[in-house]
PDB file of C-alpha atoms in Angstrom:
ATOM      1  CA  UNK X   1     -35.103 -28.423 -28.590  1.00  0.00           C
ATOM      2  CA  UNK X   2     -34.766 -24.821 -27.618  1.00  0.00           C
ATOM      3  CA  UNK X   3     -34.774 -25.426 -24.382  1.00  0.00           C
ATOM      4  CA  UNK X   4     -32.096 -28.325 -24.422  1.00  0.00           C
ATOM      5  CA  UNK X   5     -29.943 -25.538 -26.559  1.00  0.00           C
ATOM      6  CA  UNK X   6     -30.794 -23.089 -23.808  1.00  0.00           C
ATOM      7  CA  UNK X   7     -29.621 -25.181 -20.951  1.00  0.00           C
ATOM      8  CA  UNK X   8     -26.377 -26.209 -22.782  1.00  0.00           C
ATOM      9  CA  UNK X   9     -25.767 -22.762 -23.280  1.00  0.00           C
ATOM     10  CA  UNK X  10     -26.186 -21.970 -19.616  1.00  0.00           C
ATOM     11  CA  UNK X  11     -23.885 -25.052 -18.713  1.00  0.00           C
ATOM     12  CA  UNK X  12     -21.021 -23.919 -20.484  1.00  0.00           C
ATOM     13  CA  UNK X  13     -21.465 -20.257 -19.200  1.00  0.00           C
ATOM     14  CA  UNK X  14     -21.228 -21.625 -15.849  1.00  0.00           C
ATOM     15  CA  UNK X  15     -18.718 -23.798 -16.568  1.00  0.00           C
ATOM     16  CA  UNK X  16     -16.613 -20.677 -17.943  1.00  0.00           C
ATOM     17  CA  UNK X  17     -17.646 -18.686 -15.103  1.00  0.00           C
ATOM     18  CA  UNK X  18     -16.167 -20.908 -12.151  1.00  0.00           C
ATOM     19  CA  UNK X  19     -12.470 -20.589 -13.067  1.00  0.00           C
ATOM     20  CA  UNK X  20     -13.103 -16.430 -12.865  1.00  0.00           C
ATOM     21  CA  UNK X  21     -14.905 -16.663  -9.463  1.00  0.00           C
ATOM     22  CA  UNK X  22     -12.199 -18.703  -7.764  1.00  0.00           C
ATOM     23  CA  UNK X  23      -9.483 -16.162  -9.391  1.00  0.00           C
ATOM     24  CA  UNK X  24     -11.133 -13.263  -7.795  1.00  0.00           C
ATOM     25  CA  UNK X  25     -10.822 -13.862  -3.714  1.00  0.00           C
ATOM     26  CA  UNK X  26      -6.845 -14.026  -3.497  1.00  0.00           C
ATOM     27  CA  UNK X  27      -6.551 -11.759  -0.260  1.00  0.00           C
ATOM     28  CA  UNK X  28      -8.330 -12.558   2.720  1.00  0.00           C
ATOM     29  CA  UNK X  29     -11.134  -9.911   2.605  1.00  0.00           C
ATOM     30  CA  UNK X  30     -11.220  -9.998  -1.061  1.00  0.00           C
ATOM     31  CA  UNK X  31     -14.640 -10.126  -2.455  1.00  0.00           C
ATOM     32  CA  UNK X  32     -15.801 -13.590  -3.432  1.00  0.00           C
ATOM     33  CA  UNK X  33     -16.834 -12.204  -6.859  1.00  0.00           C
ATOM     34  CA  UNK X  34     -15.903  -9.355  -9.235  1.00  0.00           C
ATOM     35  CA  UNK X  35     -16.105  -8.273 -12.844  1.00  0.00           C
ATOM     36  CA  UNK X  36     -13.461  -6.214 -12.377  1.00  0.00           C
ATOM     37  CA  UNK X  37      -9.639  -7.710 -13.086  1.00  0.00           C
ATOM     38  CA  UNK X  38      -7.426  -7.045  -9.697  1.00  0.00           C
ATOM     39  CA  UNK X  39      -5.563  -4.073 -11.912  1.00  0.00           C
ATOM     40  CA  UNK X  40      -8.665  -2.585 -12.716  1.00  0.00           C
ATOM     41  CA  UNK X  41      -9.524  -2.600  -9.028  1.00  0.00           C
ATOM     42  CA  UNK X  42      -6.161  -1.249  -8.169  1.00  0.00           C
ATOM     43  CA  UNK X  43      -5.597   1.583 -10.681  1.00  0.00           C
ATOM     44  CA  UNK X  44      -7.595   4.269  -9.229  1.00  0.00           C
ATOM     45  CA  UNK X  45      -7.457   7.412  -6.908  1.00  0.00           C
ATOM     46  CA  UNK X  46      -7.482   6.463  -3.025  1.00  0.00           C
ATOM     47  CA  UNK X  47      -7.665   8.192  -0.215  1.00  0.00           C
ATOM     48  CA  UNK X  48      -6.002   6.757   3.130  1.00  0.00           C
ATOM     49  CA  UNK X  49      -8.386   6.074   5.758  1.00  0.00           C
ATOM     50  CA  UNK X  50      -5.636   4.441   7.815  1.00  0.00           C
ATOM     51  CA  UNK X  51      -1.690   4.583   7.834  1.00  0.00           C
ATOM     52  CA  UNK X  52       0.504   3.310  10.417  1.00  0.00           C
ATOM     53  CA  UNK X  53       4.090   2.731   9.807  1.00  0.00           C
ATOM     54  CA  UNK X  54       6.373   1.747  13.248  1.00  0.00           C
ATOM     55  CA  UNK X  55      10.016   1.163  13.553  1.00  0.00           C
ATOM     56  CA  UNK X  56      11.314  -0.748  16.399  1.00  0.00           C
ATOM     57  CA  UNK X  57      14.898  -0.219  16.622  1.00  0.00           C
ATOM     58  CA  UNK X  58      16.004  -2.891  19.951  1.00  0.00           C
ATOM     59  CA  UNK X  59      13.480  -1.593  22.665  1.00  0.00           C
ATOM     60  CA  UNK X  60      12.658   2.063  20.872  1.00  0.00           C
ATOM     61  CA  UNK X  61       9.762   2.487  19.049  1.00  0.00           C
ATOM     62  CA  UNK X  62       9.197   5.456  16.552  1.00  0.00           C
ATOM     63  CA  UNK X  63       5.747   5.407  14.863  1.00  0.00           C
ATOM     64  CA  UNK X  64       4.036   7.646  12.585  1.00  0.00           C
ATOM     65  CA  UNK X  65      -0.057   7.132  12.676  1.00  0.00           C
ATOM     66  CA  UNK X  66      -2.507   8.457  10.324  1.00  0.00           C
ATOM     67  CA  UNK X  67      -6.629   8.005  11.121  1.00  0.00           C
ATOM     68  CA  UNK X  68      -7.890   9.684   7.938  1.00  0.00           C
ATOM     69  CA  UNK X  69      -7.423  13.430   9.371  1.00  0.00           C
ATOM     70  CA  UNK X  70      -5.141  13.561  12.166  1.00  0.00           C
ATOM     71  CA  UNK X  71      -1.401  12.444  11.711  1.00  0.00           C
ATOM     72  CA  UNK X  72       0.396  11.413  14.921  1.00  0.00           C
ATOM     73  CA  UNK X  73       4.090  10.875  15.462  1.00  0.00           C
ATOM     74  CA  UNK X  74       5.062   9.362  18.379  1.00  0.00           C
ATOM     75  CA  UNK X  75       8.692   8.610  19.633  1.00  0.00           C
ATOM     76  CA  UNK X  76       9.215   7.329  23.068  1.00  0.00           C
ATOM     77  CA  UNK X  77       6.756   8.731  25.175  1.00  0.00           C
ATOM     78  CA  UNK X  78       6.875  12.384  23.120  1.00  0.00           C
ATOM     79  CA  UNK X  79       3.618  12.402  20.643  1.00  0.00           C
ATOM     80  CA  UNK X  80       3.169  15.192  18.120  1.00  0.00           C
ATOM     81  CA  UNK X  81      -0.397  15.825  16.360  1.00  0.00           C
ATOM     82  CA  UNK X  82      -1.135  17.685  13.022  1.00  0.00           C
ATOM     83  CA  UNK X  83      -3.547  17.770  10.039  1.00  0.00           C
ATOM     84  CA  UNK X  84      -3.065  15.735   7.389  1.00  0.00           C
ATOM     85  CA  UNK X  85      -4.062  14.360   3.972  1.00  0.00           C
ATOM     86  CA  UNK X  86      -2.328  11.318   2.227  1.00  0.00           C
ATOM     87  CA  UNK X  87      -3.660   9.974  -1.116  1.00  0.00           C
ATOM     88  CA  UNK X  88      -2.069   7.437  -3.603  1.00  0.00           C
ATOM     89  CA  UNK X  89      -2.857   6.971  -7.333  1.00  0.00           C
ATOM     90  CA  UNK X  90      -2.199   3.615  -9.313  1.00  0.00           C
ATOM     91  CA  UNK X  91      -1.607   3.674 -12.914  1.00  0.00           C
ATOM     92  CA  UNK X  92      -2.472   1.216 -15.433  1.00  0.00           C
ATOM     93  CA  UNK X  93       0.820   1.496 -17.204  1.00  0.00           C
ATOM     94  CA  UNK X  94       2.396   0.324 -13.885  1.00  0.00           C
ATOM     95  CA  UNK X  95       3.461   3.610 -12.003  1.00  0.00           C
ATOM     96  CA  UNK X  96       2.176   5.316  -8.896  1.00  0.00           C
ATOM     97  CA  UNK X  97       2.014   8.796  -7.110  1.00  0.00           C
ATOM     98  CA  UNK X  98       2.069   9.043  -3.387  1.00  0.00           C
ATOM     99  CA  UNK X  99       1.128  12.547  -1.753  1.00  0.00           C
ATOM    100  CA  UNK X 100       1.184  13.747   1.988  1.00  0.00           C
ATOM    101  CA  UNK X 101       0.572  17.105   3.052  1.00  0.00           C
ATOM    102  CA  UNK X 102       0.880  17.626   7.197  1.00  0.00           C
ATOM    103  CA  UNK X 103       0.653  20.531   8.629  1.00  0.00           C
ATOM    104  CA  UNK X 104       0.424  22.234  12.266  1.00  0.00           C
ATOM    105  CA  UNK X 105       0.857  26.025  14.161  1.00  0.00           C
ATOM    106  CA  UNK X 106       4.541  26.199  13.265  1.00  0.00           C
ATOM    107  CA  UNK X 107       5.275  23.948  10.098  1.00  0.00           C
ATOM    108  CA  UNK X 108       3.878  22.420   6.823  1.00  0.00           C
ATOM    109  CA  UNK X 109       5.554  18.994   5.250  1.00  0.00           C
ATOM    110  CA  UNK X 110       4.664  18.081   2.110  1.00  0.00           C
ATOM    111  CA  UNK X 111       6.045  14.431   0.564  1.00  0.00           C
ATOM    112  CA  UNK X 112       5.530  13.273  -3.123  1.00  0.00           C
ATOM    113  CA  UNK X 113       6.967   9.920  -4.228  1.00  0.00           C
ATOM    114  CA  UNK X 114       6.494   8.504  -7.570  1.00  0.00           C
ATOM    115  CA  UNK X 115       7.800   4.683  -8.640  1.00  0.00           C
ATOM    116  CA  UNK X 116       6.452   1.606 -10.155  1.00  0.00           C
ATOM    117  CA  UNK X 117       3.995  -1.017  -9.249  1.00  0.00           C
ATOM    118  CA  UNK X 118       3.582  -4.592  -9.711  1.00  0.00           C
ATOM    119  CA  UNK X 119       1.656  -7.771  -8.503  1.00  0.00           C
ATOM    120  CA  UNK X 120       3.746 -10.848  -7.338  1.00  0.00           C
ATOM    121  CA  UNK X 121       3.545 -13.457  -5.008  1.00  0.00           C
ATOM    122  CA  UNK X 122       2.861 -17.367  -5.717  1.00  0.00           C
ATOM    123  CA  UNK X 123       5.248 -20.285  -6.943  1.00  0.00           C
ATOM    124  CA  UNK X 124       5.813 -23.798  -5.761  1.00  0.00           C
ATOM    125  CA  UNK X 125       7.698 -22.749  -2.749  1.00  0.00           C
ATOM    126  CA  UNK X 126       5.889 -19.748  -1.904  1.00  0.00           C
ATOM    127  CA  UNK X 127       3.095 -19.137   0.902  1.00  0.00           C
ATOM    128  CA  UNK X 128       1.127 -16.544  -0.935  1.00  0.00           C
ATOM    129  CA  UNK X 129      -0.769 -16.750  -3.865  1.00  0.00           C
ATOM    130  CA  UNK X 130      -0.488 -15.358  -7.277  1.00  0.00           C
ATOM    131  CA  UNK X 131      -0.773 -11.570  -7.218  1.00  0.00           C
ATOM    132  CA  UNK X 132      -1.481 -11.503  -3.457  1.00  0.00           C
ATOM    133  CA  UNK X 133       1.437  -9.170  -3.159  1.00  0.00           C
ATOM    134  CA  UNK X 134       1.837  -5.803  -4.273  1.00  0.00           C
ATOM    135  CA  UNK X 135       5.352  -4.198  -4.457  1.00  0.00           C
ATOM    136  CA  UNK X 136       6.232  -0.419  -4.851  1.00  0.00           C
ATOM    137  CA  UNK X 137       9.348   0.095  -5.944  1.00  0.00           C
ATOM    138  CA  UNK X 138      10.224   3.939  -5.417  1.00  0.00           C
ATOM    139  CA  UNK X 139      11.808   5.963  -8.330  1.00  0.00           C
ATOM    140  CA  UNK X 140      11.683   9.635  -6.516  1.00  0.00           C
ATOM    141  CA  UNK X 141      10.587  11.662  -3.833  1.00  0.00           C
ATOM    142  CA  UNK X 142      10.501  15.157  -2.937  1.00  0.00           C
ATOM    143  CA  UNK X 143      10.239  16.565   0.857  1.00  0.00           C
ATOM    144  CA  UNK X 144       9.613  20.101   1.515  1.00  0.00           C
ATOM    145  CA  UNK X 145       9.488  21.429   5.143  1.00  0.00           C
ATOM    146  CA  UNK X 146       8.404  24.628   6.197  1.00  0.00           C
ATOM    147  CA  UNK X 147       9.217  25.595   9.663  1.00  0.00           C
ATOM    148  CA  UNK X 148       8.684  29.608  10.851  1.00  0.00           C
ATOM    149  CA  UNK X 149       9.093  30.607   7.370  1.00  0.00           C
ATOM    150  CA  UNK X 150      12.233  28.853   6.609  1.00  0.00           C
ATOM    151  CA  UNK X 151      11.795  26.080   3.513  1.00  0.00           C
ATOM    152  CA  UNK X 152      14.101  23.228   3.291  1.00  0.00           C
ATOM    153  CA  UNK X 153      13.664  20.903  -0.137  1.00  0.00           C
ATOM    154  CA  UNK X 154      15.302  17.524  -0.421  1.00  0.00           C
ATOM    155  CA  UNK X 155      15.114  15.719  -3.813  1.00  0.00           C
ATOM    156  CA  UNK X 156      15.927  11.992  -4.128  1.00  0.00           C
ATOM    157  CA  UNK X 157      16.197   9.800  -7.242  1.00  0.00           C
ATOM    158  CA  UNK X 158      16.868   6.340  -7.427  1.00  0.00           C
ATOM    159  CA  UNK X 159      19.993   4.533  -9.167  1.00  0.00           C
ATOM    160  CA  UNK X 160      21.429   0.852  -8.997  1.00  0.00           C
ATOM    161  CA  UNK X 161      18.776  -0.718  -6.679  1.00  0.00           C
ATOM    162  CA  UNK X 162      15.606   1.365  -5.982  1.00  0.00           C
ATOM    163  CA  UNK X 163      14.007   0.765  -2.928  1.00  0.00           C
ATOM    164  CA  UNK X 164      11.405  -1.787  -3.019  1.00  0.00           C
ATOM    165  CA  UNK X 165       8.540  -2.282  -0.005  1.00  0.00           C
ATOM    166  CA  UNK X 166       6.447  -5.830  -0.737  1.00  0.00           C
ATOM    167  CA  UNK X 167       2.956  -5.560   0.835  1.00  0.00           C
ATOM    168  CA  UNK X 168       0.679  -8.540   1.259  1.00  0.00           C
ATOM    169  CA  UNK X 169      -2.825  -7.092  -0.248  1.00  0.00           C
ATOM    170  CA  UNK X 170      -5.471  -8.290   2.429  1.00  0.00           C
ATOM    171  CA  UNK X 171      -8.446  -7.036   0.503  1.00  0.00           C
ATOM    172  CA  UNK X 172      -8.414  -5.583  -2.888  1.00  0.00           C
ATOM    173  CA  UNK X 173     -11.893  -4.374  -3.572  1.00  0.00           C
ATOM    174  CA  UNK X 174     -13.434  -1.573  -6.008  1.00  0.00           C
ATOM    175  CA  UNK X 175     -13.956   0.814  -3.187  1.00  0.00           C
ATOM    176  CA  UNK X 176     -11.335  -0.296  -0.633  1.00  0.00           C
ATOM    177  CA  UNK X 177      -7.653  -1.561  -0.282  1.00  0.00           C
ATOM    178  CA  UNK X 178      -6.154  -3.202   2.820  1.00  0.00           C
ATOM    179  CA  UNK X 179      -2.359  -4.236   2.974  1.00  0.00           C
ATOM    180  CA  UNK X 180       0.696  -4.500   5.419  1.00  0.00           C
ATOM    181  CA  UNK X 181       4.341  -5.114   4.917  1.00  0.00           C
ATOM    182  CA  UNK X 182       6.762  -6.002   7.738  1.00  0.00           C
ATOM    183  CA  UNK X 183      10.628  -6.282   7.372  1.00  0.00           C
ATOM    184  CA  UNK X 184      12.989  -7.442  10.039  1.00  0.00           C
ATOM    185  CA  UNK X 185      16.816  -6.313   9.626  1.00  0.00           C
ATOM    186  CA  UNK X 186      19.105  -7.966  11.910  1.00  0.00           C
ATOM    187  CA  UNK X 187      23.240  -6.766  12.196  1.00  0.00           C
ATOM    188  CA  UNK X 188      25.763  -6.484  14.101  1.00  0.00           C
ATOM    189  CA  UNK X 189      26.621  -3.028  15.414  1.00  0.00           C
ATOM    190  CA  UNK X 190      29.763  -2.430  17.949  1.00  0.00           C
ATOM    191  CA  UNK X 191      29.626  -6.007  19.189  1.00  0.00           C
ATOM    192  CA  UNK X 192      26.356  -6.195  19.800  1.00  0.00           C
ATOM    193  CA  UNK X 193      23.391  -7.778  17.787  1.00  0.00           C
ATOM    194  CA  UNK X 194      20.843  -5.416  16.570  1.00  0.00           C
ATOM    195  CA  UNK X 195      17.327  -6.018  15.541  1.00  0.00           C
ATOM    196  CA  UNK X 196      14.941  -3.517  13.247  1.00  0.00           C
ATOM    197  CA  UNK X 197      11.645  -4.018  12.542  1.00  0.00           C
ATOM    198  CA  UNK X 198       9.457  -2.172   9.906  1.00  0.00           C
ATOM    199  CA  UNK X 199       5.816  -2.540  10.147  1.00  0.00           C
ATOM    200  CA  UNK X 200       3.255  -0.864   7.871  1.00  0.00           C
ATOM    201  CA  UNK X 201      -0.181  -1.088   7.751  1.00  0.00           C
ATOM    202  CA  UNK X 202      -2.161   0.444   4.985  1.00  0.00           C
ATOM    203  CA  UNK X 203      -5.864   1.391   4.685  1.00  0.00           C
ATOM    204  CA  UNK X 204      -7.388   2.983   1.512  1.00  0.00           C
ATOM    205  CA  UNK X 205     -10.856   4.443   0.355  1.00  0.00           C
ATOM    206  CA  UNK X 206     -12.372   5.128  -2.899  1.00  0.00           C
ATOM    207  CA  UNK X 207     -11.366   8.755  -4.234  1.00  0.00           C
ATOM    208  CA  UNK X 208      -8.669  10.824  -3.630  1.00  0.00           C
ATOM    209  CA  UNK X 209      -9.895  14.535  -1.874  1.00  0.00           C
TER     210      UNK X 209
END
């Protein structure tokens, strides 16, 4: 009788765990199973292990790439390399803070962005799964540039329709995040059709420096 009750309890526990296991893997590279919710996995302090933001304006491509220590700015055939550190923190209350510190022999650039984050995706007409997408809605930023002893500062506070970027979460685990965003904008300028393509790739690793 005891064995029968034990078997029944194990069976019930197994049935309850099945939906949890299935709900864990949302992104293509998500873990098959995790005891942590997606919110808990995301809401930590992260260091950027890789970052690339590229803008294609017709045939001209401008890109910024970070490999974990070096920041490379490319414009056409010119490239500029600097030392850098990039971090981002997600709060359980739905806010985030993005920090950059980039320096070379002649200049220092710092950037701090704050805003709101939320999961999105899913729905009958969507090709994405529920909570497969991550939206970052920028509320404010501060840019500071020091060149040859001269400092300039830019302060921005959102009003009206805040800038929001939606990323596809390819991987969301307890110690690694991979996400990508691609936005295309087509418009008429001077009688010509212009196509701008914005592509952003972000890889994060556990633990901000």
